[in-house]
Every structure is written in C-alpha cells, then in structure tokens.
Amino acid sequence: MSNNEVEEAIKRIMSHKGVVGLIVINHEGIPIKSTLENSLSVQYAAQVTQMVDKTRSMIKELDNNNDLTFIRLRTKKHEVLVCPEKEYSMIVIQNPIDT
Amino acid sequence: MRKEFGRQERCLQDHFRIHANVKPLQKYRKLVVKKTVVDRDVQAAPGVCVNEMNTIRAEYAEFSGLHEEGGWPKDINMNDPEMIQRHRKKLEKEDAFTIAVPLMADEMEELIKNNNTINFYRSAFSCDSIIAPDRELVPTATVVNVYKNPANRPRRVSRITFAPENIGRMAVAQCPYEFDPSLRQHAGEAFFWEIENPTRPEGMIRAGSPITDVRYHPKDLHTIVGSLFTGQVATWDARVSPNPQLVSTYETSHTDVCTTALWINSKTGCEFFSSGLDGQVIWWDERNLSQTLDTLWCDPEKGQGRPEFAHGATVLEYEHTLPTKFLAGTDRGNVMVFMKKGKSPSERMIHMYKAHKGPVMACHRNPMFIKNFLTVGEYHIRIFAEDCKESSIMWTVPAETRYADANWLINRPSCFIACRNDGVLEWWDLLIRGGNNIMQMKVCDEALTAVCAADTGKHIAVGSIHGDVRFIQMSDLMSDFDKGEKPMLAAVFDRESRREKYLEQRNREIRLKKRDLEKQEAIQKKLEEDEAAERKALGLPDIEGMDPIQVKGMKIRQEVARNPIIQAEREFFISIDEEIRTKGIDAFPDKKVAKKKKSEDGDEHQEGGAVNITAADLAALDFHEDEQGADEGKPEAPPAAPEATPSQTAAAPLPPQSTTPSESQLAPPEPPEEEEEEEGEESPADEEAQNEVDEADDEEEE
C-alpha cells in the first residue's frame, strides 16, 4: 500500500541520529502526520507556514525565476529543517552532533 | 490695480553702452595691501548639512500571540478528537500526500545525513577567540529611550536610582527646588520605570509633599525609602500601596528640605540616614520613624556640633565597603568627612575640604578607588584624595554653564559623566584625556538636573528639568575596562596626590618662614615703640624729622639716660654741685690743696664770688682718666689726685657764682675753654676730659 511507503519513509527519517521529531503539514496548516504531541505540532505548523510564505515571497520578488528549496534554521538548541512542497511541508527537528 | 504694478518690462537687444565708468583713484594706490595669507576657504561645491531626526518617543506595546488551531474545514468540529482523527486519516489517503512525502523524505534525508556527518557551524579557523576589535577612537552615544514625565506639570528630576541586582528597573524622583508656594500644594510622586518599557511607568509612590530622593533597599526590591521636601522621611512597600507605610513625624525630622536618604549596611538591614538643608544628619530605623537613632550637626568647626553654625547638607555619600565614614557636601561648598561612630560624645568631623564656592551638587566616591571622590559645584568638577587635606588633587576648567550633577561610571572607574544646565552631557575620562572632556552630547534643549549610571554599564539615565528621563547608550569605548588600566588609574591618582602633598608641604614651609619673619618684625617694632615711649618719658624730643646725625645723638643720649651707671654718676655730680654751692671750699676733702690753689691764682678771678675755682685749679686737679694730665699739671696735684679725683671731676661743672644757676648751666662750656686758651699749660688730655664732662653736662641739662 502506498501508505506503507509513507510510513516507511517516516520511519527511516526518525531512525537517523539526532532527529527529535517530524511533522507533515498541508497547505492549510493542519499537521497530518506528526511524531510530536499535538499542541507543539500546531505551534510549529503555524510558525513554519508563515515563515515559508514569507521566505518564498522574498525569493520570488528578488528573482522571479528563483524558488525556495528548503529552509534550515539553526538555533541554539537544535536545527529545524523545512522542506516545502506544492501542497505539503515537512518539518524535521534535529539535534546536531557536537564535535 | 494693474497700472500700479508698473510697466511691463520689455527687453531689447542693444549694443554695448557704457553708462558709468569709475576709474581707480591713484591716491589710494599706496594704501593697497596685498594679503598673502588668506584664511577664508572657498569651495565651489554646494553646501550640505547633516541633520538627524527622530521621533521623540515611539510607543511600544508587547503582545504575544495565541495560536489557535485553524485550517480545519468548517464542517469539522475542532474539539472533537474523533472527527479530527477521521479527517486526518482521510487526508493521508490522498494521492498527493503519498507521493509528496517520500519525495520530501528523500530530500530531508540528505540534509539530515549532512548534519550528522559534519558540524557545519564549528569554527574551522585557528583563532579560538574573537579578536577584540581595535578600540574605537571616537566615543559615541545615542539616546535610546525617553521616559516622559507622566505628571502634567513639568517638575525637574531630582534623583534617578537603579534597582539593585541589575533588574532593569529605575526609580525617578521629581521635585522642584524652586520656592513656589503653588507647587507645594501638589502631592509629590515618584515613579518606577521598567527600562525596557518607556511608554508608561510601572509603579508609583505618593507622599504628602514632593519627594526629593528615592532609594531602593539594597537587598529588598520592594522596600523603598524617600526623603520629602518638608524634611520628613518616609518608607514604602511598593507591593502594598503607593502611599507611604511610615512617615516620620515633624518633630523628629529635619527642619528644612531633606535632600538625601541612603540605606546603611547594618546588621538589621533596616537602618538608613538622611541629610537636610538644616545641617542635620539623622539616622533612622525604618520600622519606627517616630524616633531617631542618632543626629549630627554639620558644624564646620572640628569637634563642635552646634546647630546655629551648621551648614546645610546637600548631598550624602556612603560606601558600604567603608562603613565607618561618610561624606556630606554642604550648601557652602565644603565637603565634610564624618566618622560614623565617634569616640567622643559628638560624632566627629574628621576633616572639612573646601571644594566649591557654591553648594555641592554631588559627591561620589570612585567605585574602584574609594579614597578618591569627586564633587561637583557651580562651574567645576573636583576630584579629591582623602589624604590631601588642603585642596583637591584634580579639577576641571570652568565650564560654560553650571553643573547640576556628576557621577562615576560603574564599569569604567576612570570615566565620569556630568550634566550641565544647558542640556549638555559631558563624558570625562582620566586615562584618555585629563584636561578636557572626551565627549559632549546635547541631550535636550532644557537643563539637565540629574544623572546616574545604569548597572548594565553601558547606559546612563539623565533627567531634565521638565521631568523627562533619557536613557543613553554608550559605545564600548566608555564601558570597557581592561585589567591593565587599573594600575594606570592608580598611578594617575597617586601622581596627583603626591603633587598636592608636595605643594602643601612647600606652602607650610613658606608660611612658617613668614611667621618667623613676622615675629622678628614684631619684636623689632616693639623695641622701637618701647624706645619711643622711653624717650617721651625722659622728655627727649621725638626722633621723627631729625637728620641722621641728630638721631644718632638722640639715641646716644637715650642710651646714656637709660644706663644706670651714668645715671648714678650724674646724680653724684648734681649732689656735689649742691654741696659746693652750699658749703663752698669746705666741700673738698683736702682743704689745704684747695686753699693753696686759691691763694696762688685766686686773684685773677676774684670778682666772681665766694667760690671761684679757676682754670688753674682745674688744671691742677688731676682727672683720674689721664695720668699725663696729672704729670703735666702742678706737682702738688699728684698726691692729692687719687682722693680729690671725684671732687676734681665734680669741680669741673662748677659755674662761677656770679651767674644764676640756670645761666650757669650754659656758662661752663665757655669759661673753662677760655681758661684753657689762656693757660696753655693745660694738656689736651684735660681738654678731652673736660669735653667729656661737658658732654655729660649737656646731657644732664637738655
């Protein structure tokens, strides 16, 4: 089943080192799949949607032929990776390795 | 009207026509001076100027957003978990979803693997620490916040203090110092501000009269003490209410404006003390303000505490690292150092420094070198060292306007800030430039009245006369202090205090010398006065107006008159004179000799009277001073000489009896001399002796 693929993909990502959580949101901002608890997912969804919109508009304005591929947000505590697609976005929170 | 405007101009093209020609006058040619050095610059570029503008204050309000869930279709009830779950499941089943997720997952994996492999953000370059940027050469400062006066009337800011422990709170006391009865009727308020929020004050305290000073308790943020314009002090608990918890009673408080109140580091933690313009310094316990713990009068004389002579105290300074001493600045411009617990009954003033000609507006110890403190007066700022008692060790040139307040910066002890009456804030740094301020900044158009350095170390709060407080951020130049600078600052203070001490010592030496000289002169003068008095007593004429020879003569006379031996001699002469006059020749012990003499030469001068000792007699008499005279004289003379000596000497001044005693006094100089001329046998020595005697005679008479 194609659903299996989805599950497998998610499992694969979660198995990587340092990954804390994963959220898949749709264009409306509803978290469809999430490994974090609901309230946190909702918060992330809200913030990330806004940011993706803003970033995309910025890139488009500067150069119309350009487009946003992904956003990597490094914070003190972890790194937030956002991969926006046409309809959905995937958000992954990872703890980077400390050398 | 149109016709009033004048005719319309019509421009015609015409050939050149000279209407006036003014030729240069030859006579002025010589007056022409060529200026070889020109100090005016000419620039052909358009003039531009820079102007900065900012809104006076932007109102900020902080809000945080509450994210509600959204995006759910209308028919689904958000709060129903069942429905949500079902909807989710439905979404998962969509085709787009199943395609998109693996795609995204692939991309994501790349990134994740990247992150796991390598730490992008480590420092790959060898320098471990960020190299400190070169110290900026030009200090800068900007106004970051303006805290506007919340009250409707403009009242000058009298004190700004920051809450302890760097919380980011500031207390502003506003109190007009002008004597205006209408202002007094309003209640006084002091406001608390949160530094981040300049829009409105966080809190407020209120009292019956304007509050001149407001202080946080060093350990407890909510206990606040303030001093009031009426001379009372009051404590508040900020959590409870804006009204004071306790107000001191009128009887125990200051009788004039209470200018400062400071907390003391005591065991109980409840003590504070206040100073007032009446000259008192009072210690209080905050729990009971109806009683004072102790009082002290700022009497300028050491060891005295008299209320009538006390100077009003305008500022107090207390440093808890030095708990036994405190400084008080007075309204006469002196700074007094007091010992808090004096051994003598009255708490002792250790020393009084003469600082300014006007009231001392501020007095603060250096946070790093507590033995040095700065004071601010009318147009100067002075820095003192405690050991140099005569004067300040450093001071500034007079400024253009009066200074209102000054304080050291917390993070950088070599730097201090001063605010002036023309709205200019000055930064001074002793290590960068001692003679002038390193930066001036015009903060506002009105006068500045209070300044305080914030605990952050990078900011300063300055209050103006309208009641606004401006928060200024400084560049790093003024807030960084390296380890190497502490000994440099110590060296600066040391050098200046040594210079002052040296000057003090020299001064003292000069004064001592002068005092000795004066003493000498005084003694001399006294001597002369005594002499003059003596002279008056003796009847001698005054020395004034005589030429030097006469003066000398007069002085000799005086000396002779004073000398007891001469006096005795003189008296003796006088008595002999009397005897001779009364008894005649019988006065002489050796009658035989005298008779013989008389018989020999007596005929020549018989007209005179009963007794007439002739020159021959005199010559025969042997003056004991001259042996020669004795030998040359008559041979009979020698045996009689020793005995007759006093009588012989006494005989000389004898006048011929014919003349009256007063005249006779004048006569003796003449006859003996005449006789001497007649009888050349007389030796010059006799003459001498006679002259001496004559002199004595003169002195006796005059």
JSON list of C-alpha atoms in Angstrom, two decimals, chain A residues 2-3 5-7 9-10 12-13 16-19 24 26 28-33 38 42-43 46-47 50 69-72 74 79 81-85 87-92 94-99, chain B residues 65-73 76 78 84-85 87-123:
[
{"chain": "A", "resi": 2, "resn": "SER", "atom": "CA", "xyz": [1.19, 3.48, -0.70]},
{"chain": "A", "resi": 3, "resn": "ASN", "atom": "CA", "xyz": [0.52, 4.28, 2.83]},
{"chain": "A", "resi": 5, "resn": "GLU", "atom": "CA", "xyz": [5.71, 3.87, 1.74]},
{"chain": "A", "resi": 6, "resn": "VAL", "atom": "CA", "xyz": [4.76, 6.92, 3.67]},
{"chain": "A", "resi": 7, "resn": "GLU", "atom": "CA", "xyz": [5.16, 5.10, 6.93]},
{"chain": "A", "resi": 9, "resn": "ALA", "atom": "CA", "xyz": [9.82, 6.97, 4.81]},
{"chain": "A", "resi": 10, "resn": "ILE", "atom": "CA", "xyz": [8.90, 8.49, 8.07]},
{"chain": "A", "resi": 12, "resn": "ARG", "atom": "CA", "xyz": [13.56, 5.90, 8.06]},
{"chain": "A", "resi": 13, "resn": "ILE", "atom": "CA", "xyz": [13.92, 9.58, 8.89]},
{"chain": "A", "resi": 16, "resn": "HIS", "atom": "CA", "xyz": [18.62, 8.86, 11.87]},
{"chain": "A", "resi": 17, "resn": "LYS", "atom": "CA", "xyz": [20.82, 10.13, 14.62]},
{"chain": "A", "resi": 18, "resn": "GLY", "atom": "CA", "xyz": [19.70, 13.24, 16.43]},
{"chain": "A", "resi": 19, "resn": "VAL", "atom": "CA", "xyz": [16.24, 13.52, 14.93]},
{"chain": "A", "resi": 24, "resn": "VAL", "atom": "CA", "xyz": [3.98, 16.84, 7.89]},
{"chain": "A", "resi": 26, "resn": "ASN", "atom": "CA", "xyz": [-0.71, 20.54, 4.47]},
{"chain": "A", "resi": 28, "resn": "GLU", "atom": "CA", "xyz": [-3.89, 24.74, 5.37]},
{"chain": "A", "resi": 29, "resn": "GLY", "atom": "CA", "xyz": [-1.53, 24.31, 8.20]},
{"chain": "A", "resi": 30, "resn": "ILE", "atom": "CA", "xyz": [-3.03, 21.17, 9.65]},
{"chain": "A", "resi": 31, "resn": "PRO", "atom": "CA", "xyz": [-0.44, 18.74, 10.91]},
{"chain": "A", "resi": 32, "resn": "ILE", "atom": "CA", "xyz": [-1.29, 15.50, 9.22]},
{"chain": "A", "resi": 33, "resn": "LYS", "atom": "CA", "xyz": [1.45, 13.32, 10.46]},
{"chain": "A", "resi": 38, "resn": "ASN", "atom": "CA", "xyz": [-0.44, 17.90, 19.20]},
{"chain": "A", "resi": 42, "resn": "VAL", "atom": "CA", "xyz": [0.20, 23.01, 15.96]},
{"chain": "A", "resi": 43, "resn": "GLN", "atom": "CA", "xyz": [2.63, 25.68, 17.09]},
{"chain": "A", "resi": 46, "resn": "ALA", "atom": "CA", "xyz": [1.59, 27.86, 12.47]},
{"chain": "A", "resi": 47, "resn": "GLN", "atom": "CA", "xyz": [5.02, 29.38, 12.68]},
{"chain": "A", "resi": 50, "resn": "GLN", "atom": "CA", "xyz": [4.13, 31.88, 7.95]},
{"chain": "A", "resi": 69, "resn": "THR", "atom": "CA", "xyz": [14.03, 24.68, -1.98]},
{"chain": "A", "resi": 70, "resn": "PHE", "atom": "CA", "xyz": [14.38, 24.29, 1.73]},
{"chain": "A", "resi": 71, "resn": "ILE", "atom": "CA", "xyz": [14.96, 26.18, 4.94]},
{"chain": "A", "resi": 72, "resn": "ARG", "atom": "CA", "xyz": [17.49, 25.27, 7.53]},
{"chain": "A", "resi": 74, "resn": "ARG", "atom": "CA", "xyz": [19.95, 26.62, 13.16]},
{"chain": "A", "resi": 79, "resn": "GLU", "atom": "CA", "xyz": [18.20, 22.63, 13.90]},
{"chain": "A", "resi": 81, "resn": "LEU", "atom": "CA", "xyz": [14.67, 21.68, 8.67]},
{"chain": "A", "resi": 82, "resn": "VAL", "atom": "CA", "xyz": [11.74, 22.59, 6.50]},
{"chain": "A", "resi": 83, "resn": "CYS", "atom": "CA", "xyz": [11.09, 21.17, 3.12]},
{"chain": "A", "resi": 84, "resn": "PRO", "atom": "CA", "xyz": [8.23, 22.94, 1.42]},
{"chain": "A", "resi": 85, "resn": "GLU", "atom": "CA", "xyz": [6.47, 21.38, -1.50]},
{"chain": "A", "resi": 87, "resn": "GLU", "atom": "CA", "xyz": [0.86, 21.28, -1.17]},
{"chain": "A", "resi": 88, "resn": "TYR", "atom": "CA", "xyz": [2.59, 19.94, 1.84]},
{"chain": "A", "resi": 89, "resn": "SER", "atom": "CA", "xyz": [5.58, 20.76, 4.01]},
{"chain": "A", "resi": 90, "resn": "MET", "atom": "CA", "xyz": [7.73, 18.53, 6.09]},
{"chain": "A", "resi": 91, "resn": "ILE", "atom": "CA", "xyz": [9.35, 19.79, 9.23]},
{"chain": "A", "resi": 92, "resn": "VAL", "atom": "CA", "xyz": [12.13, 17.92, 10.95]},
{"chain": "A", "resi": 94, "resn": "GLN", "atom": "CA", "xyz": [17.25, 17.53, 14.66]},
{"chain": "A", "resi": 95, "resn": "ASN", "atom": "CA", "xyz": [19.90, 17.84, 17.27]},
{"chain": "A", "resi": 96, "resn": "PRO", "atom": "CA", "xyz": [23.18, 18.34, 15.52]},
{"chain": "A", "resi": 97, "resn": "ILE", "atom": "CA", "xyz": [26.20, 16.39, 16.56]},
{"chain": "A", "resi": 98, "resn": "ASP", "atom": "CA", "xyz": [28.64, 18.14, 18.82]},
{"chain": "A", "resi": 99, "resn": "THR", "atom": "CA", "xyz": [32.20, 17.83, 17.73]},
{"chain": "B", "resi": 65, "resn": "GLY", "atom": "CA", "xyz": [0.18, 35.70, 20.01]},
{"chain": "B", "resi": 66, "resn": "LEU", "atom": "CA", "xyz": [-2.05, 32.83, 20.91]},
{"chain": "B", "resi": 67, "resn": "HIS", "atom": "CA", "xyz": [-2.13, 30.34, 18.17]},
{"chain": "B", "resi": 68, "resn": "GLU", "atom": "CA", "xyz": [-5.39, 28.68, 17.74]},
{"chain": "B", "resi": 69, "resn": "GLU", "atom": "CA", "xyz": [-5.74, 25.79, 15.55]},
{"chain": "B", "resi": 70, "resn": "GLY", "atom": "CA", "xyz": [-7.11, 26.59, 12.26]},
{"chain": "B", "resi": 71, "resn": "GLY", "atom": "CA", "xyz": [-7.38, 25.30, 8.83]},
{"chain": "B", "resi": 72, "resn": "TRP", "atom": "CA", "xyz": [-9.82, 22.66, 9.68]},
{"chain": "B", "resi": 73, "resn": "PRO", "atom": "CA", "xyz": [-12.74, 22.63, 7.31]},
{"chain": "B", "resi": 76, "resn": "ILE", "atom": "CA", "xyz": [-15.42, 19.53, 11.33]},
{"chain": "B", "resi": 78, "resn": "MET", "atom": "CA", "xyz": [-12.10, 21.17, 16.10]},
{"chain": "B", "resi": 84, "resn": "ILE", "atom": "CA", "xyz": [-10.15, 15.28, 13.70]},
{"chain": "B", "resi": 85, "resn": "GLN", "atom": "CA", "xyz": [-8.71, 11.84, 13.58]},
{"chain": "B", "resi": 87, "resn": "HIS", "atom": "CA", "xyz": [-10.22, 13.85, 8.84]},
{"chain": "B", "resi": 88, "resn": "ARG", "atom": "CA", "xyz": [-6.58, 13.20, 9.24]},
{"chain": "B", "resi": 89, "resn": "LYS", "atom": "CA", "xyz": [-6.94, 9.72, 8.06]},
{"chain": "B", "resi": 90, "resn": "LYS", "atom": "CA", "xyz": [-8.78, 10.95, 5.05]},
{"chain": "B", "resi": 91, "resn": "LEU", "atom": "CA", "xyz": [-6.05, 13.39, 4.23]},
{"chain": "B", "resi": 92, "resn": "GLU", "atom": "CA", "xyz": [-3.46, 10.72, 4.49]},
{"chain": "B", "resi": 93, "resn": "LYS", "atom": "CA", "xyz": [-5.23, 8.73, 1.90]},
{"chain": "B", "resi": 94, "resn": "GLU", "atom": "CA", "xyz": [-4.91, 11.41, -0.71]},
{"chain": "B", "resi": 95, "resn": "ASP", "atom": "CA", "xyz": [-2.71, 10.70, -3.62]},
{"chain": "B", "resi": 96, "resn": "ALA", "atom": "CA", "xyz": [-0.72, 13.82, -3.46]},
{"chain": "B", "resi": 97, "resn": "PHE", "atom": "CA", "xyz": [0.20, 13.01, 0.05]},
{"chain": "B", "resi": 98, "resn": "THR", "atom": "CA", "xyz": [1.55, 9.62, -0.70]},
{"chain": "B", "resi": 99, "resn": "ILE", "atom": "CA", "xyz": [3.67, 10.93, -3.48]},
{"chain": "B", "resi": 100, "resn": "ALA", "atom": "CA", "xyz": [4.89, 14.05, -1.77]},
{"chain": "B", "resi": 101, "resn": "VAL", "atom": "CA", "xyz": [6.02, 12.56, 1.46]},
{"chain": "B", "resi": 102, "resn": "PRO", "atom": "CA", "xyz": [8.66, 10.18, 0.07]},
{"chain": "B", "resi": 103, "resn": "LEU", "atom": "CA", "xyz": [9.98, 12.92, -2.07]},
{"chain": "B", "resi": 104, "resn": "MET", "atom": "CA", "xyz": [10.31, 15.24, 0.85]},
{"chain": "B", "resi": 105, "resn": "ALA", "atom": "CA", "xyz": [11.72, 12.46, 2.91]},
{"chain": "B", "resi": 106, "resn": "ASP", "atom": "CA", "xyz": [14.48, 11.91, 0.43]},
{"chain": "B", "resi": 107, "resn": "GLU", "atom": "CA", "xyz": [15.49, 15.48, 0.45]},
{"chain": "B", "resi": 108, "resn": "MET", "atom": "CA", "xyz": [15.28, 15.61, 4.16]},
{"chain": "B", "resi": 109, "resn": "GLU", "atom": "CA", "xyz": [17.46, 12.60, 4.49]},
{"chain": "B", "resi": 110, "resn": "GLU", "atom": "CA", "xyz": [20.18, 14.30, 2.61]},
{"chain": "B", "resi": 111, "resn": "LEU", "atom": "CA", "xyz": [20.13, 17.18, 4.95]},
{"chain": "B", "resi": 112, "resn": "ILE", "atom": "CA", "xyz": [20.00, 15.01, 7.98]},
{"chain": "B", "resi": 113, "resn": "LYS", "atom": "CA", "xyz": [22.90, 12.97, 6.85]},
{"chain": "B", "resi": 114, "resn": "ASN", "atom": "CA", "xyz": [24.77, 16.13, 6.17]},
{"chain": "B", "resi": 115, "resn": "ASN", "atom": "CA", "xyz": [24.13, 17.27, 9.63]},
{"chain": "B", "resi": 116, "resn": "ASN", "atom": "CA", "xyz": [25.20, 14.05, 11.13]},
{"chain": "B", "resi": 117, "resn": "THR", "atom": "CA", "xyz": [28.38, 13.88, 9.16]},
{"chain": "B", "resi": 118, "resn": "ILE", "atom": "CA", "xyz": [29.72, 17.25, 9.70]},
{"chain": "B", "resi": 119, "resn": "ASN", "atom": "CA", "xyz": [29.15, 20.07, 12.02]},
{"chain": "B", "resi": 120, "resn": "PHE", "atom": "CA", "xyz": [28.69, 22.92, 9.68]},
{"chain": "B", "resi": 121, "resn": "TYR", "atom": "CA", "xyz": [28.88, 25.58, 12.18]},
{"chain": "B", "resi": 122, "resn": "ARG", "atom": "CA", "xyz": [32.02, 24.76, 14.02]},
{"chain": "B", "resi": 123, "resn": "SER", "atom": "CA", "xyz": [34.83, 27.25, 13.91]}
]
